[in-house]
Amino acid sequence: MTRVDGKLQQSHNQHLILYWIHRFAWLTSAEVALLVWPQAQRSLDMANRTLNQLVERDELSSRPLPKSDVAEVNARSQVAYALSVKGAKRLRNECDKTKAAANGAMLDNLEHHQHRILSNRFVIWAISRGYSAYTEREVGKGWIIDTDVDGKVADALIFKCEDDERNGFIHWVEVERSWKKQADYNKLLRFVCRFFGHFQEVVLT
C-alpha cells in the first residue's frame, strides 16, 4: 500500500467510525472494532488508534463510562465516544443525506449506559450476520417509520427482506437490564401477546 492509499484508507476508516457513532449516539472502542474491522486480528488496536486520532482532531468527544458489570475487553473499552460539533460537520460534508449533529451532551448522562450497551451489542451482532437494523437512537429519534405501538417504542428493530425486497420479517428488540415488578412484567407480556398474537409463533428470550 502506498502512502496515498494509506491516507485514503485512514480517511475512510475515520468516516465509518463517525457514521456508526452518529447512528448509535455513542460507542465504545470494542463496538467500533466490531463494526469497522470485524475480521481483523488487531481490530481493537486499530479502533483505539483511529478513535484517538479523531479525538485529537476534535471530531469526537469522550468520557469514561460509570462502573459496569458488562464485560469489556480492557479498560479502554470503558470509554464512550460521541460526535463533536466538528465531527458532525465533517460527516454532513461527506454524506449529504445524514442528519448528523453533535451529541457529546449525551455523555453527560450515562446512568443507563448498561441498557444501551446491551441494545447496541445485539444490533451489532445482527448487522455482522447480514441483517439490517435501526438502533435505539434511530428509533427513539423517530428517524424511521412510526414505531410507537400502543404507547411503547422498541429498543431496536432488526429486519431482513427476501429477494424481492418486499417480503421479510422484523424483530422487535426489547432490552431489560433490571428486574421488573410483577405488574410491569405482566404489562409487558400483555403487550407482546396483544401485538404479536396474530402471528403463528411468539418467542420470548
PDB file of N, CA, C and O in Angstrom, residues 17-48:
ATOM      1  N   ILE A  17     -16.251   5.349  11.273  1.00  0.00           N
ATOM      2  CA  ILE A  17     -16.427   5.496  12.714  1.00  0.00           C
ATOM      3  C   ILE A  17     -17.401   6.628  13.023  1.00  0.00           C
ATOM      4  O   ILE A  17     -18.319   6.483  13.842  1.00  0.00           O
ATOM      5  N   LEU A  18     -17.245   7.766  12.360  1.00  0.00           N
ATOM      6  CA  LEU A  18     -18.168   8.882  12.564  1.00  0.00           C
ATOM      7  C   LEU A  18     -19.595   8.485  12.194  1.00  0.00           C
ATOM      8  O   LEU A  18     -20.564   8.835  12.892  1.00  0.00           O
ATOM      9  N   TYR A  19     -19.728   7.740  11.094  1.00  0.00           N
ATOM     10  CA  TYR A  19     -21.046   7.300  10.633  1.00  0.00           C
ATOM     11  C   TYR A  19     -21.720   6.395  11.657  1.00  0.00           C
ATOM     12  O   TYR A  19     -22.896   6.604  12.013  1.00  0.00           O
ATOM     13  N   TRP A  20     -20.983   5.410  12.150  1.00  0.00           N
ATOM     14  CA  TRP A  20     -21.586   4.468  13.103  1.00  0.00           C
ATOM     15  C   TRP A  20     -21.902   5.142  14.429  1.00  0.00           C
ATOM     16  O   TRP A  20     -22.951   4.886  15.033  1.00  0.00           O
ATOM     17  N   ILE A  21     -21.012   6.009  14.888  1.00  0.00           N
ATOM     18  CA  ILE A  21     -21.288   6.700  16.147  1.00  0.00           C
ATOM     19  C   ILE A  21     -22.507   7.611  15.995  1.00  0.00           C
ATOM     20  O   ILE A  21     -23.321   7.736  16.919  1.00  0.00           O
ATOM     21  N   HIS A  22     -22.651   8.228  14.836  1.00  0.00           N
ATOM     22  CA  HIS A  22     -23.850   9.032  14.566  1.00  0.00           C
ATOM     23  C   HIS A  22     -25.107   8.179  14.709  1.00  0.00           C
ATOM     24  O   HIS A  22     -26.101   8.609  15.320  1.00  0.00           O
ATOM     25  N   ARG A  23     -25.090   6.982  14.188  1.00  0.00           N
ATOM     26  CA  ARG A  23     -26.277   6.115  14.226  1.00  0.00           C
ATOM     27  C   ARG A  23     -26.568   5.580  15.625  1.00  0.00           C
ATOM     28  O   ARG A  23     -27.729   5.410  16.000  1.00  0.00           O
ATOM     29  N   PHE A  24     -25.515   5.300  16.389  1.00  0.00           N
ATOM     30  CA  PHE A  24     -25.706   4.696  17.713  1.00  0.00           C
ATOM     31  C   PHE A  24     -25.736   5.729  18.848  1.00  0.00           C
ATOM     32  O   PHE A  24     -26.043   5.379  19.980  1.00  0.00           O
ATOM     33  N   ALA A  25     -25.377   6.984  18.580  1.00  0.00           N
ATOM     34  CA  ALA A  25     -25.281   8.067  19.577  1.00  0.00           C
ATOM     35  C   ALA A  25     -23.922   8.056  20.251  1.00  0.00           C
ATOM     36  O   ALA A  25     -23.248   9.079  20.314  1.00  0.00           O
ATOM     37  N   TRP A  26     -23.505   6.934  20.794  1.00  0.00           N
ATOM     38  CA  TRP A  26     -22.144   6.786  21.317  1.00  0.00           C
ATOM     39  C   TRP A  26     -21.769   5.313  21.274  1.00  0.00           C
ATOM     40  O   TRP A  26     -22.629   4.431  21.303  1.00  0.00           O
ATOM     41  N   LEU A  27     -20.464   5.077  21.192  1.00  0.00           N
ATOM     42  CA  LEU A  27     -19.954   3.710  21.129  1.00  0.00           C
ATOM     43  C   LEU A  27     -18.650   3.617  21.914  1.00  0.00           C
ATOM     44  O   LEU A  27     -17.958   4.606  22.117  1.00  0.00           O
ATOM     45  N   THR A  28     -18.324   2.393  22.337  1.00  0.00           N
ATOM     46  CA  THR A  28     -17.025   2.132  22.933  1.00  0.00           C
ATOM     47  C   THR A  28     -16.079   1.641  21.839  1.00  0.00           C
ATOM     48  O   THR A  28     -16.506   1.305  20.730  1.00  0.00           O
ATOM     49  N   SER A  29     -14.788   1.574  22.153  1.00  0.00           N
ATOM     50  CA  SER A  29     -13.823   1.124  21.157  1.00  0.00           C
ATOM     51  C   SER A  29     -14.072  -0.332  20.760  1.00  0.00           C
ATOM     52  O   SER A  29     -13.853  -0.710  19.604  1.00  0.00           O
ATOM     53  N   ALA A  30     -14.534  -1.157  21.703  1.00  0.00           N
ATOM     54  CA  ALA A  30     -14.816  -2.554  21.381  1.00  0.00           C
ATOM     55  C   ALA A  30     -15.928  -2.659  20.341  1.00  0.00           C
ATOM     56  O   ALA A  30     -15.878  -3.496  19.432  1.00  0.00           O
ATOM     57  N   GLU A  31     -16.935  -1.804  20.457  1.00  0.00           N
ATOM     58  CA  GLU A  31     -18.046  -1.821  19.498  1.00  0.00           C
ATOM     59  C   GLU A  31     -17.604  -1.281  18.147  1.00  0.00           C
ATOM     60  O   GLU A  31     -18.006  -1.807  17.098  1.00  0.00           O
ATOM     61  N   VAL A  32     -16.789  -0.229  18.156  1.00  0.00           N
ATOM     62  CA  VAL A  32     -16.243   0.306  16.903  1.00  0.00           C
ATOM     63  C   VAL A  32     -15.425  -0.761  16.191  1.00  0.00           C
ATOM     64  O   VAL A  32     -15.520  -0.931  14.968  1.00  0.00           O
ATOM     65  N   ALA A  33     -14.630  -1.513  16.938  1.00  0.00           N
ATOM     66  CA  ALA A  33     -13.812  -2.575  16.346  1.00  0.00           C
ATOM     67  C   ALA A  33     -14.690  -3.614  15.652  1.00  0.00           C
ATOM     68  O   ALA A  33     -14.377  -4.080  14.549  1.00  0.00           O
ATOM     69  N   LEU A  34     -15.799  -3.972  16.266  1.00  0.00           N
ATOM     70  CA  LEU A  34     -16.701  -4.972  15.684  1.00  0.00           C
ATOM     71  C   LEU A  34     -17.366  -4.466  14.406  1.00  0.00           C
ATOM     72  O   LEU A  34     -17.614  -5.234  13.475  1.00  0.00           O
ATOM     73  N   LEU A  35     -17.649  -3.178  14.354  1.00  0.00           N
ATOM     74  CA  LEU A  35     -18.348  -2.611  13.204  1.00  0.00           C
ATOM     75  C   LEU A  35     -17.423  -2.303  12.029  1.00  0.00           C
ATOM     76  O   LEU A  35     -17.782  -2.529  10.871  1.00  0.00           O
ATOM     77  N   VAL A  36     -16.230  -1.783  12.309  1.00  0.00           N
ATOM     78  CA  VAL A  36     -15.346  -1.296  11.246  1.00  0.00           C
ATOM     79  C   VAL A  36     -14.308  -2.341  10.828  1.00  0.00           C
ATOM     80  O   VAL A  36     -13.940  -2.418   9.659  1.00  0.00           O
ATOM     81  N   TRP A  37     -13.839  -3.143  11.784  1.00  0.00           N
ATOM     82  CA  TRP A  37     -12.833  -4.165  11.473  1.00  0.00           C
ATOM     83  C   TRP A  37     -13.300  -5.520  11.997  1.00  0.00           C
ATOM     84  O   TRP A  37     -12.644  -6.124  12.856  1.00  0.00           O
ATOM     85  N   PRO A  38     -14.406  -6.038  11.503  1.00  0.00           N
ATOM     86  CA  PRO A  38     -14.981  -7.261  12.079  1.00  0.00           C
ATOM     87  C   PRO A  38     -14.111  -8.502  11.929  1.00  0.00           C
ATOM     88  O   PRO A  38     -14.214  -9.427  12.738  1.00  0.00           O
ATOM     89  N   GLN A  39     -13.241  -8.542  10.937  1.00  0.00           N
ATOM     90  CA  GLN A  39     -12.439  -9.740  10.681  1.00  0.00           C
ATOM     91  C   GLN A  39     -10.971  -9.576  11.068  1.00  0.00           C
ATOM     92  O   GLN A  39     -10.213 -10.539  11.013  1.00  0.00           O
ATOM     93  N   ALA A  40     -10.561  -8.386  11.432  1.00  0.00           N
ATOM     94  CA  ALA A  40      -9.137  -8.124  11.690  1.00  0.00           C
ATOM     95  C   ALA A  40      -8.704  -8.695  13.034  1.00  0.00           C
ATOM     96  O   ALA A  40      -9.448  -8.645  14.023  1.00  0.00           O
ATOM     97  N   GLN A  41      -7.480  -9.237  13.072  1.00  0.00           N
ATOM     98  CA  GLN A  41      -6.956  -9.813  14.303  1.00  0.00           C
ATOM     99  C   GLN A  41      -6.669  -8.741  15.351  1.00  0.00           C
ATOM    100  O   GLN A  41      -6.806  -8.984  16.543  1.00  0.00           O
ATOM    101  N   ARG A  42      -6.234  -7.568  14.920  1.00  0.00           N
ATOM    102  CA  ARG A  42      -5.898  -6.489  15.841  1.00  0.00           C
ATOM    103  C   ARG A  42      -6.933  -5.360  15.725  1.00  0.00           C
ATOM    104  O   ARG A  42      -6.589  -4.175  15.718  1.00  0.00           O
ATOM    105  N   SER A  43      -8.186  -5.750  15.632  1.00  0.00           N
ATOM    106  CA  SER A  43      -9.245  -4.770  15.409  1.00  0.00           C
ATOM    107  C   SER A  43      -9.342  -3.751  16.542  1.00  0.00           C
ATOM    108  O   SER A  43      -9.561  -2.558  16.304  1.00  0.00           O
ATOM    109  N   LEU A  44      -9.170  -4.194  17.787  1.00  0.00           N
ATOM    110  CA  LEU A  44      -9.293  -3.270  18.908  1.00  0.00           C
ATOM    111  C   LEU A  44      -8.160  -2.250  18.904  1.00  0.00           C
ATOM    112  O   LEU A  44      -8.382  -1.063  19.200  1.00  0.00           O
ATOM    113  N   ASP A  45      -6.953  -2.677  18.563  1.00  0.00           N
ATOM    114  CA  ASP A  45      -5.829  -1.747  18.480  1.00  0.00           C
ATOM    115  C   ASP A  45      -6.086  -0.692  17.401  1.00  0.00           C
ATOM    116  O   ASP A  45      -5.819   0.502  17.604  1.00  0.00           O
ATOM    117  N   MET A  46      -6.587  -1.133  16.242  1.00  0.00           N
ATOM    118  CA  MET A  46      -6.873  -0.194  15.162  1.00  0.00           C
ATOM    119  C   MET A  46      -7.993   0.763  15.546  1.00  0.00           C
ATOM    120  O   MET A  46      -7.963   1.954  15.214  1.00  0.00           O
ATOM    121  N   ALA A  47      -8.996   0.247  16.257  1.00  0.00           N
ATOM    122  CA  ALA A  47     -10.096   1.099  16.707  1.00  0.00           C
ATOM    123  C   ALA A  47      -9.584   2.160  17.682  1.00  0.00           C
ATOM    124  O   ALA A  47      -9.908   3.347  17.551  1.00  0.00           O
ATOM    125  N   ASN A  48      -8.782   1.736  18.655  1.00  0.00           N
ATOM    126  CA  ASN A  48      -8.255   2.688  19.636  1.00  0.00           C
ATOM    127  C   ASN A  48      -7.395   3.760  18.968  1.00  0.00           C
ATOM    128  O   ASN A  48      -7.494   4.956  19.295  1.00  0.00           O
TER     129      ASN A  48
END
